[in-house]
PDB file of C-alpha atoms in Angstrom:
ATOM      1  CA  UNK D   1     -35.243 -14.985  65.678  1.00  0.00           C
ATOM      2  CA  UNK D   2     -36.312 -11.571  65.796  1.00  0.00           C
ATOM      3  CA  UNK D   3     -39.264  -9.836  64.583  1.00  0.00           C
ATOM      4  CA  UNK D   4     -37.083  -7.898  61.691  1.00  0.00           C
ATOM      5  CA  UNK D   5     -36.201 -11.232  60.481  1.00  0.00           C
ATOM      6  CA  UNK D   6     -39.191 -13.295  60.387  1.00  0.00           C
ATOM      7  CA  UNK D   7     -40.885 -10.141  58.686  1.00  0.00           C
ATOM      8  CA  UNK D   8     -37.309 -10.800  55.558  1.00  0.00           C
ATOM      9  CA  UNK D   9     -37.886 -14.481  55.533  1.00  0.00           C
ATOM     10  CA  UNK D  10     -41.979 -14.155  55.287  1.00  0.00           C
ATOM     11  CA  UNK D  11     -41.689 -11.534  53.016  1.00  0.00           C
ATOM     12  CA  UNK D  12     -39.260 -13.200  50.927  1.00  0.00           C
ATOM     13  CA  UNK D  13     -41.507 -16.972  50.746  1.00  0.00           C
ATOM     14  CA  UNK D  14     -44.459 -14.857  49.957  1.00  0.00           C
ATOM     15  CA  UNK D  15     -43.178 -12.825  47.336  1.00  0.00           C
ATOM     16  CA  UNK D  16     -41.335 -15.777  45.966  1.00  0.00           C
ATOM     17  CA  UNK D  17     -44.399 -17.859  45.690  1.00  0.00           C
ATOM     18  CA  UNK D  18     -46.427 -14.740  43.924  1.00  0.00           C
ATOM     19  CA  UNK D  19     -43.607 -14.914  41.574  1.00  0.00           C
ATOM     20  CA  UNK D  20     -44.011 -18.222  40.732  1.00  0.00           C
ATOM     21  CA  UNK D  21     -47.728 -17.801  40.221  1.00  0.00           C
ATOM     22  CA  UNK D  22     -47.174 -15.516  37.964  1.00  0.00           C
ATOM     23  CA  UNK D  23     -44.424 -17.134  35.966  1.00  0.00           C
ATOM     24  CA  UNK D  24     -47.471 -20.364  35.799  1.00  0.00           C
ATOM     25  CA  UNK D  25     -50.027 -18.107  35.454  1.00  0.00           C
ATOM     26  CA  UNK D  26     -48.605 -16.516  32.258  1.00  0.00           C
ATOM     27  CA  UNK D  27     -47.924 -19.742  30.934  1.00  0.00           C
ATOM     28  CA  UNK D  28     -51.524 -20.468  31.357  1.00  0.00           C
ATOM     29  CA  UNK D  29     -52.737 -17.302  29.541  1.00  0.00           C
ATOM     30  CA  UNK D  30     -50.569 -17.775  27.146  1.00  0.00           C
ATOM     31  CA  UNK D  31     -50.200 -20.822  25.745  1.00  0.00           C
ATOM     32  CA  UNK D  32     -47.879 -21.904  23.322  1.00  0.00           C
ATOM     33  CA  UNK D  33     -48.278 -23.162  19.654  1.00  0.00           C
ATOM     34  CA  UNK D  34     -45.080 -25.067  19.910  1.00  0.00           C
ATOM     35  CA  UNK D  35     -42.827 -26.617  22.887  1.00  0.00           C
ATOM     36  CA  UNK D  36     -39.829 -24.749  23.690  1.00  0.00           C
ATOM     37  CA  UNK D  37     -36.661 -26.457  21.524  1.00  0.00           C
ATOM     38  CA  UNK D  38     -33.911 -28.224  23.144  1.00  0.00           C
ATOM     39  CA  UNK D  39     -31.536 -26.876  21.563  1.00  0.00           C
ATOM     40  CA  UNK D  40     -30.117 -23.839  23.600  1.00  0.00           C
ATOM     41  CA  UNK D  41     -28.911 -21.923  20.520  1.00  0.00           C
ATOM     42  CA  UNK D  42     -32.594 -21.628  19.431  1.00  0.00           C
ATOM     43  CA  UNK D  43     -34.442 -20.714  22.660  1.00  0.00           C
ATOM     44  CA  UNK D  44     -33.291 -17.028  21.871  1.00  0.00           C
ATOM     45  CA  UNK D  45     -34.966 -17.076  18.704  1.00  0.00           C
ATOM     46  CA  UNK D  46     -38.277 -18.891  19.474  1.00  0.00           C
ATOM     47  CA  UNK D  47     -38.387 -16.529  22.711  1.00  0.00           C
ATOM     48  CA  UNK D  48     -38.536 -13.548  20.726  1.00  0.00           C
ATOM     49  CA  UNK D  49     -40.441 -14.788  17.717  1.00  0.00           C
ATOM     50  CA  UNK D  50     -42.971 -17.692  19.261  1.00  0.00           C
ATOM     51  CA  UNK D  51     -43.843 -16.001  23.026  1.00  0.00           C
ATOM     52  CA  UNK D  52     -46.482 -13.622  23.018  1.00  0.00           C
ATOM     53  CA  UNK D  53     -45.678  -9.909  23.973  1.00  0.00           C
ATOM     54  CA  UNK D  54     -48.909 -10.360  26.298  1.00  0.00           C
ATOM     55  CA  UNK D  55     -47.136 -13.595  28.524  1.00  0.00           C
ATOM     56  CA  UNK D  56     -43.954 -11.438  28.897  1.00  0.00           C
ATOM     57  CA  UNK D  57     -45.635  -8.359  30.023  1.00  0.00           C
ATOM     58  CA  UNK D  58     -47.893 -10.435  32.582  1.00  0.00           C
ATOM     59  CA  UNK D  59     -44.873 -11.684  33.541  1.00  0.00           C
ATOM     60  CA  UNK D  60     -43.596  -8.084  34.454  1.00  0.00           C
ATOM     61  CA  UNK D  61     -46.383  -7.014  35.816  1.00  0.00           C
ATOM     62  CA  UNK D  62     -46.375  -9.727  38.416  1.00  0.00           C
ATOM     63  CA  UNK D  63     -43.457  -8.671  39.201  1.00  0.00           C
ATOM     64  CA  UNK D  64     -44.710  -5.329  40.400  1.00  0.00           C
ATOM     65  CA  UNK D  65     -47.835  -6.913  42.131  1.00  0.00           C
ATOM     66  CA  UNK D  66     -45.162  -9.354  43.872  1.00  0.00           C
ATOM     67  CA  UNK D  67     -42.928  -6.712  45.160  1.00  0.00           C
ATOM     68  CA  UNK D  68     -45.441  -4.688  46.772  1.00  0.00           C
ATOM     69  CA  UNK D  69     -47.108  -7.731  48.514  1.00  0.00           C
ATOM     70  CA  UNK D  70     -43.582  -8.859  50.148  1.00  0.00           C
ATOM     71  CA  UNK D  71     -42.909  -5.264  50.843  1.00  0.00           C
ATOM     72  CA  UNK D  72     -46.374  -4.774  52.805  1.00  0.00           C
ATOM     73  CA  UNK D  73     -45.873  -8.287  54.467  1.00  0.00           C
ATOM     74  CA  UNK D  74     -42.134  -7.484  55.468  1.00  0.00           C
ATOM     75  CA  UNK D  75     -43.344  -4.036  56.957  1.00  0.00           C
ATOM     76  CA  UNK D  76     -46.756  -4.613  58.501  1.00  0.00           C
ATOM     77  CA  UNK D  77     -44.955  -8.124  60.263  1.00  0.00           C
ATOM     78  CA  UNK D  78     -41.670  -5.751  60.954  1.00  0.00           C
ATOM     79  CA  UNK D  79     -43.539  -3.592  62.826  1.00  0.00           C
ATOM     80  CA  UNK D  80     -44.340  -0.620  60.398  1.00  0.00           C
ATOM     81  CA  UNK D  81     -41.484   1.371  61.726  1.00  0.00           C
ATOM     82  CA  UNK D  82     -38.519   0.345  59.996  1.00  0.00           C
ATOM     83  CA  UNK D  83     -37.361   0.487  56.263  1.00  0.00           C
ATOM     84  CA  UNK D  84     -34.763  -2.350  56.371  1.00  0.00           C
ATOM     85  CA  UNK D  85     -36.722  -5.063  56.431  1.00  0.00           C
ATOM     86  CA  UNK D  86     -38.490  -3.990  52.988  1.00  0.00           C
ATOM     87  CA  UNK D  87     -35.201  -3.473  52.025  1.00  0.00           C
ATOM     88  CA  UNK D  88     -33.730  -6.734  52.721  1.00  0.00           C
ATOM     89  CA  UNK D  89     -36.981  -8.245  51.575  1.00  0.00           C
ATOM     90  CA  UNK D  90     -37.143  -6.394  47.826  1.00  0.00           C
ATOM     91  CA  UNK D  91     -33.285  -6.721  47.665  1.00  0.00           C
ATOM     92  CA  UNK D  92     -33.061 -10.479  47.915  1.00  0.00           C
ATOM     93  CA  UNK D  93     -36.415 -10.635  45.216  1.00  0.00           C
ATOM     94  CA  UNK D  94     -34.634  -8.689  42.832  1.00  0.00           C
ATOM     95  CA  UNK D  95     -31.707 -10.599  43.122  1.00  0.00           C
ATOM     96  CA  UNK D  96     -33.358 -14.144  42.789  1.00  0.00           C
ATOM     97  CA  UNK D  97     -35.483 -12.324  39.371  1.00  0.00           C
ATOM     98  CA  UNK D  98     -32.535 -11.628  37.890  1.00  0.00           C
ATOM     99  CA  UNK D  99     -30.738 -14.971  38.350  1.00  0.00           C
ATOM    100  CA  UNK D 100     -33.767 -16.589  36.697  1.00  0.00           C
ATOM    101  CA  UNK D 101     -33.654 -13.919  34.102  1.00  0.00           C
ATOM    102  CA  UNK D 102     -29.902 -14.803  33.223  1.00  0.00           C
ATOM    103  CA  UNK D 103     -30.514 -18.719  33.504  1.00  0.00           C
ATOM    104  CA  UNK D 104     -33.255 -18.557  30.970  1.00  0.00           C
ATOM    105  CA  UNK D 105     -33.520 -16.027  28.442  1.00  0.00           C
ATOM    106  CA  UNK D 106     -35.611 -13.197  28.613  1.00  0.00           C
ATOM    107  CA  UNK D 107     -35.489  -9.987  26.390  1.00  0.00           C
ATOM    108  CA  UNK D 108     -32.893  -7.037  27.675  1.00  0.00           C
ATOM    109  CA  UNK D 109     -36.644  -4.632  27.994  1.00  0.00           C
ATOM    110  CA  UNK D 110     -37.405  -7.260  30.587  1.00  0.00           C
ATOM    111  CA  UNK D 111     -34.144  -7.355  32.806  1.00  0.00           C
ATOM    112  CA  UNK D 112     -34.692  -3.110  32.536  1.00  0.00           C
ATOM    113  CA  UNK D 113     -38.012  -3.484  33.763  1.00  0.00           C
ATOM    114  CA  UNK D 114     -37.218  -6.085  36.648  1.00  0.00           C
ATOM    115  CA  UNK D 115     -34.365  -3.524  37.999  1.00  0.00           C
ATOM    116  CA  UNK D 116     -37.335  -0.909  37.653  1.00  0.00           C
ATOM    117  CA  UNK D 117     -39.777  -2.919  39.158  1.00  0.00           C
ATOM    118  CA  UNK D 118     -39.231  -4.253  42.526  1.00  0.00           C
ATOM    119  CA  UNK D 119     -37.001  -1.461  44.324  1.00  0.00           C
ATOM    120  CA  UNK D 120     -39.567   1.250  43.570  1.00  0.00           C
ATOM    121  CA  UNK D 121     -42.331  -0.913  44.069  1.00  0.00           C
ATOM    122  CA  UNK D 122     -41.610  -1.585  47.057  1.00  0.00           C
ATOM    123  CA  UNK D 123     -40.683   2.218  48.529  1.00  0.00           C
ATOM    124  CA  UNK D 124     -44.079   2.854  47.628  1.00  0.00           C
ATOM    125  CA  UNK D 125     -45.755  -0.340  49.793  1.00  0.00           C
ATOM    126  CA  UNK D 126     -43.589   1.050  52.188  1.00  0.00           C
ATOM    127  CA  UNK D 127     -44.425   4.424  52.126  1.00  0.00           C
ATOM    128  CA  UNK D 128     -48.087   4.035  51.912  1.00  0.00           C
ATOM    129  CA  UNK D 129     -48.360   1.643  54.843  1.00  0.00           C
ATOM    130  CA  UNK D 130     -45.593   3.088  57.478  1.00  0.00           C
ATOM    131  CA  UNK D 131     -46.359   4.371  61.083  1.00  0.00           C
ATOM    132  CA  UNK D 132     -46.446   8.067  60.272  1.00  0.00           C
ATOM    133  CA  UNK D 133     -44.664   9.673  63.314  1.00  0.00           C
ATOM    134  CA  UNK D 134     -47.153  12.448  64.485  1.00  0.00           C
ATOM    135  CA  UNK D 135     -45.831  15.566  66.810  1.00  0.00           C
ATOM    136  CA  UNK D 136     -47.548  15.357  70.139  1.00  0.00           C
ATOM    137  CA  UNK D 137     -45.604  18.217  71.234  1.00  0.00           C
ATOM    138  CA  UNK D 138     -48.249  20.553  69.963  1.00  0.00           C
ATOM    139  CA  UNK D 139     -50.455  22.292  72.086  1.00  0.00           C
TER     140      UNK D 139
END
């Protein structure tokens, strides 16, 4: 395997698992008055009405910590030079989010904010940790 690829796969486990700490850590902040029904007709309703605004938007906000840890990881292992493994890395992220997003239910403001959150996230881990190419041509 090459460097570019170990840098996807690392960056991928690693955000995963800051996702899922997250997701538990939420839970943990939060936790609710009454277990989730079984029915699936109701888990809409209690969503909305029993889950605290304050566990949804730690839940978002991990989202943004989590995509610009896999970003830095991807880049700094890739080599700092390339944008395609960050790429790769936030694309795959973003994907897996959403599936989990359509499994369960979530509010639409969240599935907006999880397209919103990892792409641009991680431009900006990218951007701020890069080799900057420098012009040694001067002089």
């Amino acid at each position: 395997m090459n460097r570019k690829t170990i840098a996807i796969v690392l960056g991928i486990i690693i955000g995963g698992l800051f996702v899922a700490l997250g997701d538990s850590l939420s839970s943990y902040l939060f936790p609710l008055e009454k277990p989730y029904p079984t029915d699936r007709a109701l888990i809409a309703e209690f969503i909305e009405t029993e889950v605290p605004l304050g566990s949804k938007l730690v839940i978002v906000i991990n989202w943004v910590f989590s995509a610009f840890i896999a970003a830095v990881v991807s880049t700094f292992i890739s080599g700092r030079t390339s944008l395609k493994p960050m790429i790769a890395t936030i694309f795959v992220l973003n994907v897996l989010a959403l599936i989990k997003l359509m499994l369960d239910y979530y509010p639409n403001w969240m599935t907006i904010a999880c397209l919103f959150a990892f792409i641009p996230t991680g431009f900006v881990a990218y951007f701020l940790i890069h080799k900057k190419k420098t012009d040694e041509a001067v002089g």
